[in-house]
CSV table of C-alpha atoms and ligand atoms in Angstrom, one decimal:
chain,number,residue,atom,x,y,z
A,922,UNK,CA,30.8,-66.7,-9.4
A,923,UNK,CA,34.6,-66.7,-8.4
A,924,UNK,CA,33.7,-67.6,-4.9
A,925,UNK,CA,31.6,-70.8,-5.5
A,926,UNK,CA,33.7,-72.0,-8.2
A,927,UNK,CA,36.6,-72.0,-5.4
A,928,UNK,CA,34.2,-73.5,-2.9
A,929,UNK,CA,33.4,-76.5,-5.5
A,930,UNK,CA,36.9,-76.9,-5.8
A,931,UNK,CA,37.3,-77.6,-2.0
A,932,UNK,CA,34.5,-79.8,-1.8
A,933,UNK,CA,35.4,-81.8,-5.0
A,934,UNK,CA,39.3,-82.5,-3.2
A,935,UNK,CA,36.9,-83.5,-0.1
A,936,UNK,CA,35.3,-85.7,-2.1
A,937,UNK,CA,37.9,-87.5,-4.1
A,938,UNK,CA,37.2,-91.0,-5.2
A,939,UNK,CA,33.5,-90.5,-4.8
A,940,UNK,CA,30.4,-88.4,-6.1
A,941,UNK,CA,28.3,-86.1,-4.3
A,942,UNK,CA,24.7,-85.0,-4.6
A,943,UNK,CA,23.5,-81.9,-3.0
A,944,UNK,CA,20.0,-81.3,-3.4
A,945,UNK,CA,18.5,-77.6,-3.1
A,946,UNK,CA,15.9,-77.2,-0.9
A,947,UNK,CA,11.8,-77.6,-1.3
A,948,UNK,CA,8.7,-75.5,-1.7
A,949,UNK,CA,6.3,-76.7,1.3
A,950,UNK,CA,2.7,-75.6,0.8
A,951,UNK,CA,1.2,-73.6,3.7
A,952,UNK,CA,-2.3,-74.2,2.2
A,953,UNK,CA,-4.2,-73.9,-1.2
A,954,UNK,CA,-2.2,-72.1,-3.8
A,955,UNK,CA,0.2,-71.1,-0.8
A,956,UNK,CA,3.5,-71.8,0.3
A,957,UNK,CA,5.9,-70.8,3.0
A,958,UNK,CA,8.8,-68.6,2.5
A,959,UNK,CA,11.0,-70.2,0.1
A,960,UNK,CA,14.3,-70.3,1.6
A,961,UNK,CA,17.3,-72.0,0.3
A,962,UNK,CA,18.8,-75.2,1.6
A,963,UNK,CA,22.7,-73.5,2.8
A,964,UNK,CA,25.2,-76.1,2.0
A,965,UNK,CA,23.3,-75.7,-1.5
A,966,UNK,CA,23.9,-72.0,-1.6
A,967,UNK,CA,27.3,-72.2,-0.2
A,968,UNK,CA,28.2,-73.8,-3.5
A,969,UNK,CA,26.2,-72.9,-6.1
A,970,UNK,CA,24.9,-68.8,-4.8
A,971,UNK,CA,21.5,-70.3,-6.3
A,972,UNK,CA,18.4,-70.1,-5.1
A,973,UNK,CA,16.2,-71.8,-6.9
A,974,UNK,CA,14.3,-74.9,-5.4
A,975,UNK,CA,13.9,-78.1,-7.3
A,976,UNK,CA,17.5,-78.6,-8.2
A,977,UNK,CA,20.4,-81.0,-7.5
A,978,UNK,CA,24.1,-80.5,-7.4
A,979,UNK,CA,26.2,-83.2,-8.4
A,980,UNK,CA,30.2,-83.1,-7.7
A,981,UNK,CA,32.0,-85.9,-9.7
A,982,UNK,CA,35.8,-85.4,-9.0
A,983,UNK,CA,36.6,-88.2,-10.9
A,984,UNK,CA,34.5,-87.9,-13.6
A,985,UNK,CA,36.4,-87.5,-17.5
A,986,UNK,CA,34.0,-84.2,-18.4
A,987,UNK,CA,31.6,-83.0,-15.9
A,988,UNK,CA,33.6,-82.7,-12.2
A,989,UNK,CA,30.0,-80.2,-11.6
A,990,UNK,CA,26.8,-80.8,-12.9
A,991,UNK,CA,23.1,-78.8,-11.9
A,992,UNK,CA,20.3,-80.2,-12.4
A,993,UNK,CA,17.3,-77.3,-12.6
A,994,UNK,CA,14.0,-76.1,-12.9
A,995,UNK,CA,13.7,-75.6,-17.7
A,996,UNK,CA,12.4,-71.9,-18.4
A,997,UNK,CA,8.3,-72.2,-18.7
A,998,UNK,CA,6.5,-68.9,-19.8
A,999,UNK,CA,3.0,-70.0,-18.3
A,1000,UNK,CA,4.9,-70.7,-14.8
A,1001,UNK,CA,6.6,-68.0,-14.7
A,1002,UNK,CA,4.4,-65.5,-15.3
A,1003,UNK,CA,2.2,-66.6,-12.6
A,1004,UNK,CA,5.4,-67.9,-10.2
A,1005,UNK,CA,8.5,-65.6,-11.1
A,1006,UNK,CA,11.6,-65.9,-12.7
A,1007,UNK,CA,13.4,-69.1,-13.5
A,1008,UNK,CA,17.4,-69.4,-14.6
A,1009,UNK,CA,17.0,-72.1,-16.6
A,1010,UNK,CA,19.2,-75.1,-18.4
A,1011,UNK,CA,20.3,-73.0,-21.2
A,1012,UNK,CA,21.9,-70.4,-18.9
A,1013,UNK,CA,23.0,-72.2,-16.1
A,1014,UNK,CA,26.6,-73.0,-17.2
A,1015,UNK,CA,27.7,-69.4,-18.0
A,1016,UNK,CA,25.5,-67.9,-15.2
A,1017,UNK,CA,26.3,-70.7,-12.3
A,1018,UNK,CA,29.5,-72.2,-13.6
A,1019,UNK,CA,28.8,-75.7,-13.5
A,1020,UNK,CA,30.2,-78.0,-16.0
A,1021,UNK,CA,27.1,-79.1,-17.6
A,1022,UNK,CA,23.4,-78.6,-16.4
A,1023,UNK,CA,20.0,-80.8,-17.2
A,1024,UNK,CA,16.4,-80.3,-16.3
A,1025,UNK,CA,15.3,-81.6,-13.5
A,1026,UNK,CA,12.9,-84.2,-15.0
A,1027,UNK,CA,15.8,-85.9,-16.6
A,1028,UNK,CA,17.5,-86.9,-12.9
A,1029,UNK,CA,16.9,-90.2,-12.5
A,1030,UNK,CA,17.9,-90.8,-16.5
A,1031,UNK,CA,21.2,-89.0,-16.1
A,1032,UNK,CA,22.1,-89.8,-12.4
A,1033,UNK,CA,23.4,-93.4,-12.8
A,1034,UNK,CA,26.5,-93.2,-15.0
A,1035,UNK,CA,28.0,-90.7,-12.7
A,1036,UNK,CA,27.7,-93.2,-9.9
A,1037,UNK,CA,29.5,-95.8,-12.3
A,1038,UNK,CA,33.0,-96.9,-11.3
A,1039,UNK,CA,33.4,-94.7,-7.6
A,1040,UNK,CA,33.7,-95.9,-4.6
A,1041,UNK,CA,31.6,-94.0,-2.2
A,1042,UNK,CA,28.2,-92.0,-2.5
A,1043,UNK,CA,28.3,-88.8,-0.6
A,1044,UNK,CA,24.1,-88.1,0.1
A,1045,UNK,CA,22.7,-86.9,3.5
A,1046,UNK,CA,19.8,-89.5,3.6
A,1047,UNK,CA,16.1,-87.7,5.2
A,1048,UNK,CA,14.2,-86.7,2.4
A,1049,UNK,CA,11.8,-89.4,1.2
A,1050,UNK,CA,11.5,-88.0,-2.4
A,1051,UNK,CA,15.3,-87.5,-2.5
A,1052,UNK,CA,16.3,-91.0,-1.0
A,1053,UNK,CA,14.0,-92.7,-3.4
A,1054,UNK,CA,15.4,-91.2,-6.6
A,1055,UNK,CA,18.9,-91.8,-5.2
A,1056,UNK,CA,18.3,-95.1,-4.4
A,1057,UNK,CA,16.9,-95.9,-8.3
A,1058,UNK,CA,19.8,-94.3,-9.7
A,1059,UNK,CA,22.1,-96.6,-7.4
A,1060,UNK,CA,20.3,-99.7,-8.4
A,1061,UNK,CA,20.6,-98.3,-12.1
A,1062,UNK,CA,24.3,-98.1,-11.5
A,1063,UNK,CA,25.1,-101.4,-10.6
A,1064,UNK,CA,22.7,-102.6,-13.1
A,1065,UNK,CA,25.0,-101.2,-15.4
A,1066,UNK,CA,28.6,-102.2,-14.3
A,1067,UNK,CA,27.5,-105.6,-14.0
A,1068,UNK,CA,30.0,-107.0,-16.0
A,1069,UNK,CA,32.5,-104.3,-16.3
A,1070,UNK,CA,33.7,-101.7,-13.6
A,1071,UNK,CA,32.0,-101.2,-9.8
A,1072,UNK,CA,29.3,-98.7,-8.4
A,1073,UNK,CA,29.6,-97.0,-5.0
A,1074,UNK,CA,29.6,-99.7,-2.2
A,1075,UNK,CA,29.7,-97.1,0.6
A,1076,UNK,CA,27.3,-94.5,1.2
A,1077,UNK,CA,28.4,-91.6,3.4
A,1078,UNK,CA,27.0,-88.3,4.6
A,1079,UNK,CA,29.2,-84.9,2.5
A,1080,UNK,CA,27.7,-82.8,5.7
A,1081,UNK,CA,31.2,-83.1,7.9
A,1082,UNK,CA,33.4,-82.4,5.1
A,1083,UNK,CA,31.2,-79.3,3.9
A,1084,UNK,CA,30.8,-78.3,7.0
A,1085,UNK,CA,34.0,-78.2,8.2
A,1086,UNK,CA,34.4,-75.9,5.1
A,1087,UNK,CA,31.5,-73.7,6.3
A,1088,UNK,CA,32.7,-73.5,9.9
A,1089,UNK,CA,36.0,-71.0,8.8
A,1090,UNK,CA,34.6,-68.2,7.2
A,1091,UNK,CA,36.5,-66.6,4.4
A,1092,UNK,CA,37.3,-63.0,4.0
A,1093,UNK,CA,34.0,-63.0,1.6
A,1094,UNK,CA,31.9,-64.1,4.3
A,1095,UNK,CA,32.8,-62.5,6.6
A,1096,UNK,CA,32.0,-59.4,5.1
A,1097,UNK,CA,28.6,-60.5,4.6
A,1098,UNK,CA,28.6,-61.2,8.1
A,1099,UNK,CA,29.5,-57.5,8.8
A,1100,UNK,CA,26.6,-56.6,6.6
A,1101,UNK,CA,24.2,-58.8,8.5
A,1102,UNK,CA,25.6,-57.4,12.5
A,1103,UNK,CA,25.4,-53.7,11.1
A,1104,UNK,CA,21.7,-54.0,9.7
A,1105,UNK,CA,20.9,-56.0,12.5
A,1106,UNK,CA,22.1,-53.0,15.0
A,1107,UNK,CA,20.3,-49.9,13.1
A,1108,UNK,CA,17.2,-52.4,14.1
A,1109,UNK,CA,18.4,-52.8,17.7
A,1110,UNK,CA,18.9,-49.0,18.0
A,1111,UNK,CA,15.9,-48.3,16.5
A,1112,UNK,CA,13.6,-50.4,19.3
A,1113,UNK,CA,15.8,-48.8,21.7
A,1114,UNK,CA,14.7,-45.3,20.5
A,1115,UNK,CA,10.9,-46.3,20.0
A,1116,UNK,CA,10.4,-48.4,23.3
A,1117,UNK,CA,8.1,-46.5,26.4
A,1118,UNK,CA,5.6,-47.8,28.5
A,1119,UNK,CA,2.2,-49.1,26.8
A,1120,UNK,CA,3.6,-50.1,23.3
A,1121,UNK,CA,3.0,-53.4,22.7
A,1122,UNK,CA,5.9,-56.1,22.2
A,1123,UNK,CA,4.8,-56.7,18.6
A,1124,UNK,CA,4.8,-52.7,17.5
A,1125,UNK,CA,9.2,-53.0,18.9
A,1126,UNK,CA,8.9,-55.8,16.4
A,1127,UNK,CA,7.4,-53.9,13.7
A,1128,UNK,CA,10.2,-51.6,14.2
A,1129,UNK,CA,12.9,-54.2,14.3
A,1130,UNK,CA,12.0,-55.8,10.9
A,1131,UNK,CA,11.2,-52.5,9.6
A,1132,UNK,CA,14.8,-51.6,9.8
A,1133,UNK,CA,15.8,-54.9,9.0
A,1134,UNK,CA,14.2,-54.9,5.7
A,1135,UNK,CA,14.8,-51.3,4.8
A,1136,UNK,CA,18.5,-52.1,4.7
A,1137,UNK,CA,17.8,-54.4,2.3
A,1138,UNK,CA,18.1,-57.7,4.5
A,1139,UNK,CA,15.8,-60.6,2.6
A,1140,UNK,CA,14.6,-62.0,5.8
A,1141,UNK,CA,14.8,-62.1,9.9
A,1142,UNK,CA,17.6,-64.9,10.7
A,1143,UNK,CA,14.9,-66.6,13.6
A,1144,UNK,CA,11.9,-65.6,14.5
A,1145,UNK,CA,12.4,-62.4,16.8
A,1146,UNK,CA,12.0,-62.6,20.0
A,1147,UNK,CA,10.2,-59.3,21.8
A,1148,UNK,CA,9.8,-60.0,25.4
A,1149,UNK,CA,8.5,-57.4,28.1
A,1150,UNK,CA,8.6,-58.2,32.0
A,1151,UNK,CA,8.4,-61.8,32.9
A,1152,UNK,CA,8.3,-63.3,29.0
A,1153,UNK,CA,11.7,-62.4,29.2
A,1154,UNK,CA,12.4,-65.8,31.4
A,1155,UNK,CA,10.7,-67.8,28.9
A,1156,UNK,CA,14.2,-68.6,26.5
A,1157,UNK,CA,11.9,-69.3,23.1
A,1158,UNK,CA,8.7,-67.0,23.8
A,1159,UNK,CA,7.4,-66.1,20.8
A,1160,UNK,CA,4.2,-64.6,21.1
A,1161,UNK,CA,4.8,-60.6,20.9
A,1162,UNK,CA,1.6,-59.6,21.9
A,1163,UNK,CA,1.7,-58.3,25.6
A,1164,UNK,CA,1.8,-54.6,26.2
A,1165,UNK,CA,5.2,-53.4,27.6
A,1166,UNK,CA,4.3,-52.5,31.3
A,1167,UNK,CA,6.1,-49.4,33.2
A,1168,UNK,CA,8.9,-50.5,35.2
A,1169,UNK,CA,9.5,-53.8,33.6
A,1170,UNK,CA,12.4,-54.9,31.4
A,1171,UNK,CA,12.4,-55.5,27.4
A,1172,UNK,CA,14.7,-57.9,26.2
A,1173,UNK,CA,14.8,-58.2,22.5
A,1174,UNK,CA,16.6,-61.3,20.7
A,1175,UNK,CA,16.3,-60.3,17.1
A,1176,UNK,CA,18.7,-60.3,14.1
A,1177,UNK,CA,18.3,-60.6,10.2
A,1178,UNK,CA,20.0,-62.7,7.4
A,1179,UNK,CA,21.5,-60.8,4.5
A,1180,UNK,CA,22.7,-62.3,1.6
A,1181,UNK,CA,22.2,-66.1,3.7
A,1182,UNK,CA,24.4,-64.9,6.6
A,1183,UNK,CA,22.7,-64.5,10.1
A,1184,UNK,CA,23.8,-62.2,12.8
A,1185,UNK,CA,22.4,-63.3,16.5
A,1186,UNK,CA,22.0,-60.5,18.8
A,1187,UNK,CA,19.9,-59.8,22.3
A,1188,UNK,CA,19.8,-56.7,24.3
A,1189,UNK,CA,17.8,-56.3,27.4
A,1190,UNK,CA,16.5,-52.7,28.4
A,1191,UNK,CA,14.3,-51.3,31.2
A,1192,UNK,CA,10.8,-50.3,29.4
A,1193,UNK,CA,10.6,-46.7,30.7
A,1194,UNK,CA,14.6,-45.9,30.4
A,1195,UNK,CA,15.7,-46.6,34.0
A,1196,UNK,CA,17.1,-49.7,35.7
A,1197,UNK,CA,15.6,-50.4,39.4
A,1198,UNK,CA,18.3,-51.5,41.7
A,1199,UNK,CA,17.2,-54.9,41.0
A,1200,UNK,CA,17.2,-55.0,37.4
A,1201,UNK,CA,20.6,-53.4,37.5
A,1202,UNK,CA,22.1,-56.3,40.0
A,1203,UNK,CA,21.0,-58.8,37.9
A,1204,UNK,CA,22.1,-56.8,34.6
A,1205,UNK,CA,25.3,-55.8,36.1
A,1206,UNK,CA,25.9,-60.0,36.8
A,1207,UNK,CA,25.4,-61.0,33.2
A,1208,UNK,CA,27.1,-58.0,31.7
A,1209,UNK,CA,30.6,-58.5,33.3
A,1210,UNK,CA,29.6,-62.7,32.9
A,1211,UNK,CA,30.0,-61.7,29.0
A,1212,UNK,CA,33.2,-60.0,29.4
A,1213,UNK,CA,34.7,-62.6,30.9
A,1214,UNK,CA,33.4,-65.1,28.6
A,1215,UNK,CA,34.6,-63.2,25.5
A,1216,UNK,CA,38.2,-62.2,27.1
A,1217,UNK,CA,38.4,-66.1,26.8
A,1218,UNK,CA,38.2,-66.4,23.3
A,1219,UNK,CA,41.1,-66.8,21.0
A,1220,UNK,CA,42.5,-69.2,19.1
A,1221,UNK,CA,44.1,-72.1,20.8
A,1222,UNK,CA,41.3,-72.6,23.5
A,1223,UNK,CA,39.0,-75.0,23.8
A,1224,UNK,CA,35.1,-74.3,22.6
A,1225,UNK,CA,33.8,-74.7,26.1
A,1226,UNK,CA,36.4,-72.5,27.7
A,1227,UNK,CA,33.7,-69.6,27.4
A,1228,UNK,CA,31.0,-71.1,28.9
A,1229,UNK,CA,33.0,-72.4,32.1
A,1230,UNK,CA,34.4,-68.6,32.0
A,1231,UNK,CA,30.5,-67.2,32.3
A,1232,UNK,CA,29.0,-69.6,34.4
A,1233,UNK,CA,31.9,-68.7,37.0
A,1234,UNK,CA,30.8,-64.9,37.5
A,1235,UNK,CA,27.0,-66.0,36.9
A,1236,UNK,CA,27.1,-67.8,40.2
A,1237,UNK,CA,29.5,-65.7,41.9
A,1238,UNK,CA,27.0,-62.5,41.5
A,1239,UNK,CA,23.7,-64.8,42.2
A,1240,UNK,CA,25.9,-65.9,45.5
A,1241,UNK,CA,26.5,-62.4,46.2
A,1242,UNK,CA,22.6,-61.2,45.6
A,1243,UNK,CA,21.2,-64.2,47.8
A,1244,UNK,CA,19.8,-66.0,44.9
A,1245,UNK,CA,22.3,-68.9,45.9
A,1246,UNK,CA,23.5,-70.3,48.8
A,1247,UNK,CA,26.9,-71.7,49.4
A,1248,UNK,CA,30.4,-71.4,48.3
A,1249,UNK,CA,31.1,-70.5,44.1
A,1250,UNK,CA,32.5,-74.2,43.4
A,1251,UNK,CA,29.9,-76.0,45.0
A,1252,UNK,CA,27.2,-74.1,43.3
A,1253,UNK,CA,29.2,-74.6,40.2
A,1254,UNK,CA,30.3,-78.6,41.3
A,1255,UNK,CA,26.1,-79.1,41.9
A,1256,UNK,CA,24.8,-77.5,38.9
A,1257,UNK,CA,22.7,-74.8,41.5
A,1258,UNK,CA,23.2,-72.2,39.5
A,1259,UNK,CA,21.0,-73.5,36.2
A,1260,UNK,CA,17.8,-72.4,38.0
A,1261,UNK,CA,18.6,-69.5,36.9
A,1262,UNK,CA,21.5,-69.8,34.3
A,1263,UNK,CA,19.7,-72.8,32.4
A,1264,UNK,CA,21.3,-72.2,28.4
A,1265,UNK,CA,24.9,-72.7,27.1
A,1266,UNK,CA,26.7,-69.6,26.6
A,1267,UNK,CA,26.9,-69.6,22.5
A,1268,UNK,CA,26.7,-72.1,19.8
A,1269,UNK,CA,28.5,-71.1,16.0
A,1270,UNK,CA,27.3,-68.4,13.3
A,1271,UNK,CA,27.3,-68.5,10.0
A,1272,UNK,CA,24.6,-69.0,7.0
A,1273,UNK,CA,22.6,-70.8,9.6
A,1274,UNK,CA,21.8,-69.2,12.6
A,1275,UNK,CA,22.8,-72.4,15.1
A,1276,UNK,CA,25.6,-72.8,12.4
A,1277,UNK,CA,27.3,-76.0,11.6
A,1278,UNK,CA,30.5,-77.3,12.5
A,1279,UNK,CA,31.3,-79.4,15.5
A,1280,UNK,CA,31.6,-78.6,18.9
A,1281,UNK,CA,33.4,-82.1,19.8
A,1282,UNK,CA,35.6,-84.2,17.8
A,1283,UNK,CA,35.3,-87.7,17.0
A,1284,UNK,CA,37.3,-88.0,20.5
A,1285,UNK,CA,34.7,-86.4,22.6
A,1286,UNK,CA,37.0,-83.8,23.0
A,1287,UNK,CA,35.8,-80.1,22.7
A,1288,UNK,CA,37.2,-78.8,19.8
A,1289,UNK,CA,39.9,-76.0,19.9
A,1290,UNK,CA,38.8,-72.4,18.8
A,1291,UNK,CA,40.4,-71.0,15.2
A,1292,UNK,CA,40.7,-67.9,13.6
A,1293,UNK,CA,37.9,-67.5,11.1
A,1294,UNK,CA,35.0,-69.1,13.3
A,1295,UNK,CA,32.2,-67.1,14.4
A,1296,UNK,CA,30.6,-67.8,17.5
A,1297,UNK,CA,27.7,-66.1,20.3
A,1298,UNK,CA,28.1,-65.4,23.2
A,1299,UNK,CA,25.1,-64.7,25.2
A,1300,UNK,CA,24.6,-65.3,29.3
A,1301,UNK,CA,21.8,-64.9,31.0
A,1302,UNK,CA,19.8,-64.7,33.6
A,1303,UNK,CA,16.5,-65.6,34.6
A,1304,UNK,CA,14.5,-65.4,37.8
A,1305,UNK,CA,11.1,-67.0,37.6
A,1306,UNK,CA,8.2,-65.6,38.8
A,1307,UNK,CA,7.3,-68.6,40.9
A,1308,UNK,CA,11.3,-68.9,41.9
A,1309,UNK,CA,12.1,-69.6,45.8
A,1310,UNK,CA,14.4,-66.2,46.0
A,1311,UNK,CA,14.1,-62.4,47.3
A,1312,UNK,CA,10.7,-61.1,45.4
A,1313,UNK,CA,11.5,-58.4,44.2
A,1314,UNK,CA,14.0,-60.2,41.4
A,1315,UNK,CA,11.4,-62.2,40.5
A,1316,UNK,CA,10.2,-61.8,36.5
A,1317,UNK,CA,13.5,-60.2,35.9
A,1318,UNK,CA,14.8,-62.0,32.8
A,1319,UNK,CA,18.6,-60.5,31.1
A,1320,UNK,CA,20.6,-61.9,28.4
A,1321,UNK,CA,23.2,-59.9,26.4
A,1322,UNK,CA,24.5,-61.4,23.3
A,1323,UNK,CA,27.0,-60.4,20.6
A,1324,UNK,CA,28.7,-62.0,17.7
A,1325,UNK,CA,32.2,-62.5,18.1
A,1326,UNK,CA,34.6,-63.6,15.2
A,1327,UNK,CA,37.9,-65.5,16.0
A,1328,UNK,CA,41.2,-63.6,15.1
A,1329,UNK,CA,44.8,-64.3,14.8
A,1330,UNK,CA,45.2,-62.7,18.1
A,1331,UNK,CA,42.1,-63.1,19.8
A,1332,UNK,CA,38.5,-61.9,19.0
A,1333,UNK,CA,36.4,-59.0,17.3
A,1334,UNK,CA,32.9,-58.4,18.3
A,1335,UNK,CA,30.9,-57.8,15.1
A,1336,UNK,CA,28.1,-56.6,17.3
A,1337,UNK,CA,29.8,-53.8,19.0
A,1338,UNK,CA,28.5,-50.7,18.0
A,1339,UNK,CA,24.8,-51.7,19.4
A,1340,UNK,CA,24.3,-50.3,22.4
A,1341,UNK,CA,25.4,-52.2,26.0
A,1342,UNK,CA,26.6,-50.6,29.0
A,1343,UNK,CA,23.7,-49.4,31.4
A,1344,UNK,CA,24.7,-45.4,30.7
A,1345,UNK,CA,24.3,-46.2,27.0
A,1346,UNK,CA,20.8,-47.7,26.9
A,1347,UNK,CA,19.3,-45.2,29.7
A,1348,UNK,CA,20.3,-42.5,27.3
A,1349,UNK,CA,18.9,-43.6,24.1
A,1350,UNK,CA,15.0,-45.7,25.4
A,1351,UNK,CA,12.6,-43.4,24.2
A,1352,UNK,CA,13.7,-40.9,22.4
A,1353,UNK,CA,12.3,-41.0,19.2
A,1354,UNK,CA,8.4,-40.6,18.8
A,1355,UNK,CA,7.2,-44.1,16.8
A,1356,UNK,CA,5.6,-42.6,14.3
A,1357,UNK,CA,2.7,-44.4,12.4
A,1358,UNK,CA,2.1,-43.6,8.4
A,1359,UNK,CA,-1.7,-44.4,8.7
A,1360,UNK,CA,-3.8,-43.1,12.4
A,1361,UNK,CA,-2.9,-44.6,15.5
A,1362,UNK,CA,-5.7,-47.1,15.8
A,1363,UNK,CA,-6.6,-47.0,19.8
A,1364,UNK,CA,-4.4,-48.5,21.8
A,1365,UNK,CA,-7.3,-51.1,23.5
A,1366,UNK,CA,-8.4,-52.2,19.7
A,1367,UNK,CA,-8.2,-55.8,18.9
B,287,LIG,CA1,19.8,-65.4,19.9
């Protein structure tokens, strides 16, 4: 509980001269009796380590007795014995920390004298429900400093001051975050090992998540993303059903959360174990465009430094394959090269897969890079099937993407030990037998 007790402490001094309301996140019903995967709201989590939904967390830095109050879900046998667990009022001080906790019912009773006599609100406005309860407890405020003391006259959103917090990641976190890239490669290696010719994208992502799970992650970080041949140059495909076709590419962009910490990771490998010439070119491009992006990275340089660093040996190789015409800075001057090179080249990690934290300042200025962030970086290349260029690249989609924490000195790749370099994945495709507990239904079935 150390760890969220400091974080409260942070976000109290951020909000000094104001009070705070965090809610958790909500159950959303899929359909009868049915709900989607609960998941916790993050900035939630990142101070409390709860994950309960139907709760509030209030920060009162000013406040005589309670600087932290949670409001929860009470205990209720019938409930939980159909719906699980529940912490409860009684045991939410000891267990969570906070200085006092209520049940949730009681909100809109207890919420207005700790918005008497501060300045500002800090609420992120968007949920109906929320806004509406908030709103009453502000009107209740004012109602009652009417004739003595003030309620909040400004409303303001916590999210840049907690995120700011969330964007360095503490020596706690970041362990979590090696957690979440070493589960997330025994998944990677494991497709590697299962992938041949005639599988179908969804049986690599059985194996994926398999591994995933078995290491005791709770969920996937984003919905994984199994692509064989030419689904590979659609950036978001989804799907996972084709069948992997004999000599096509795979790329896999797949990763898992553990403990509320994502890793982010793609790998592109040739279905049957061998790169055409082709598929090498193009790999070959977007391999050393990753190397030079994340030589870039250290402390000290701006956020988009990366990017420029990729998009530089992107075009040069496209240039030098006949995908481009022209010299490198005009391709690069005119934007050319985002036929083929259409995505940024990372975006920050953390709890959330496309983390928070800002990537420009309130100057418009890129911000600069500091030890303790955590950002992707992940070039790529893809050549439509319909694309004006040589055939025989067309339908070849690559992207290679790692997860690279800022240092003191420079950057470690938290993603390393998954396999990369051409050699590496033409030794390992294929060779381990998938194995199925139950009979191989036939491969045709539907
Ligand atoms: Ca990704």
């Amino acid at each position: 509980m150390k760890t969220y007790e400091a974080r409260r402490e942070q976000a109290l001094a951020a909000f000094h001269g104001g009070v705070a309301i965090i809610p958790s996140a909500t159950t959303i019903p899929r359909n009868n009796d049915t709900e989607y995967e609960f998941r916790q709201n993050s900035d939630f989590y990142y101070l409390t380590g709860f994950d309960e939904p139907d709760a509030v967390l209030v920060l009162a830095p000013e406040h005589d007795e309670h600087r932290t109050i949670l409001f929860l879900r009470e205990r209720d046998r019938a409930t939980e014995i159909w719906n699980g667990r529940r912490l409860g009022v009684d045991a939410a001080v000891e267990t969570i920390g906070v200085d006092i906790a209520y049940p949730i019912g009681s909100l809109a009773q207890e919420l207005p004298r700790y918005l008497c006599n501060v300045e500002t609100l800090y609420y992120t406005l968007g949920n109906s429900e929320n806004d509406a309860c908030v709103r009453a407890a502000l009107g209740d405020a004012r109602a009652m400093t009417r004739r003595a003391g003030f309620a909040p006259d400004t409303i303001a959103d916590p999210s840049p001051a907690l995120h700011a917090l969330r964007q360095i990641k503490s020596a706690h976190e970041i362990a979590q975050m090696r957690r979440s890239a070493e589960i997330t490669a025994q998944g990677h290696i494991a497709a590697m090992r299962a992938t041949r010719p005639g599988l179908h994208e969804y049986e690599i992502e059985a194996v994926l998540e398999y591994e995933f799970h078995r290491a005791g992650a709770q969920r996937t970080a984003y919905e994984s993303i199994v692509a064989g041949g030419d689904n590979a140059t659609i950036l978001h495909y989804r799907e996972n059903r084709d069948r992997l076709a004999e000599g096509t590419l795979l790329l896999v962009d797949a990763a898992c959360e553990y403990n509320y910490y994502a890793a982010d990771v793609t790998r592109t490998w040739p279905v049957n174990g061998r790169f055409s010439a082709e598929q090498r070119a193009i790999y070959d491009v977007v391999l050393a465009a990753q190397q030079a992006a994340i030589e870039t990275l250290r402390p000290g340089q701006p956020q988009k430094a990366f990017h420029y660093a990729a998009v530089r040996v992107i075009t040069e190789g496209l240039i030098e394959l006949g995908l481009l015409r022209g010299s490198v800075d005009e391709a690069i001057e005119r934007e050319t090269y985002r036929e083929y090179y259409m995505h940024g080249t990372g975006h920050w990690l953390g709890m959330d897969v496309h983390d928070v934290g800002r990537y420009r300042d309130l100057s418009d200025t890129p911000v600069t890079l500091e030890p303790g962030m955590v950002t992707t970086v992940e070039p790529g290349v893809y050549v439509q099937r319909d694309a004006a260029c040589d055939e025989r690249f067309r339908g070849i989609g690559v992207r290679i993407e790692d997860d690279l924490l800022i240092t003191e000195s420079g950057s470690e790749n938290l993603t390393a030990m998954i396999p990369k370099s051409i050699d590496e994945l033409e030794a390992i495709i294929g060779t381990c037998e998938l194995e199925f507990s139950g009979q191989r239904v036939s491969s045709g079935a539907i």
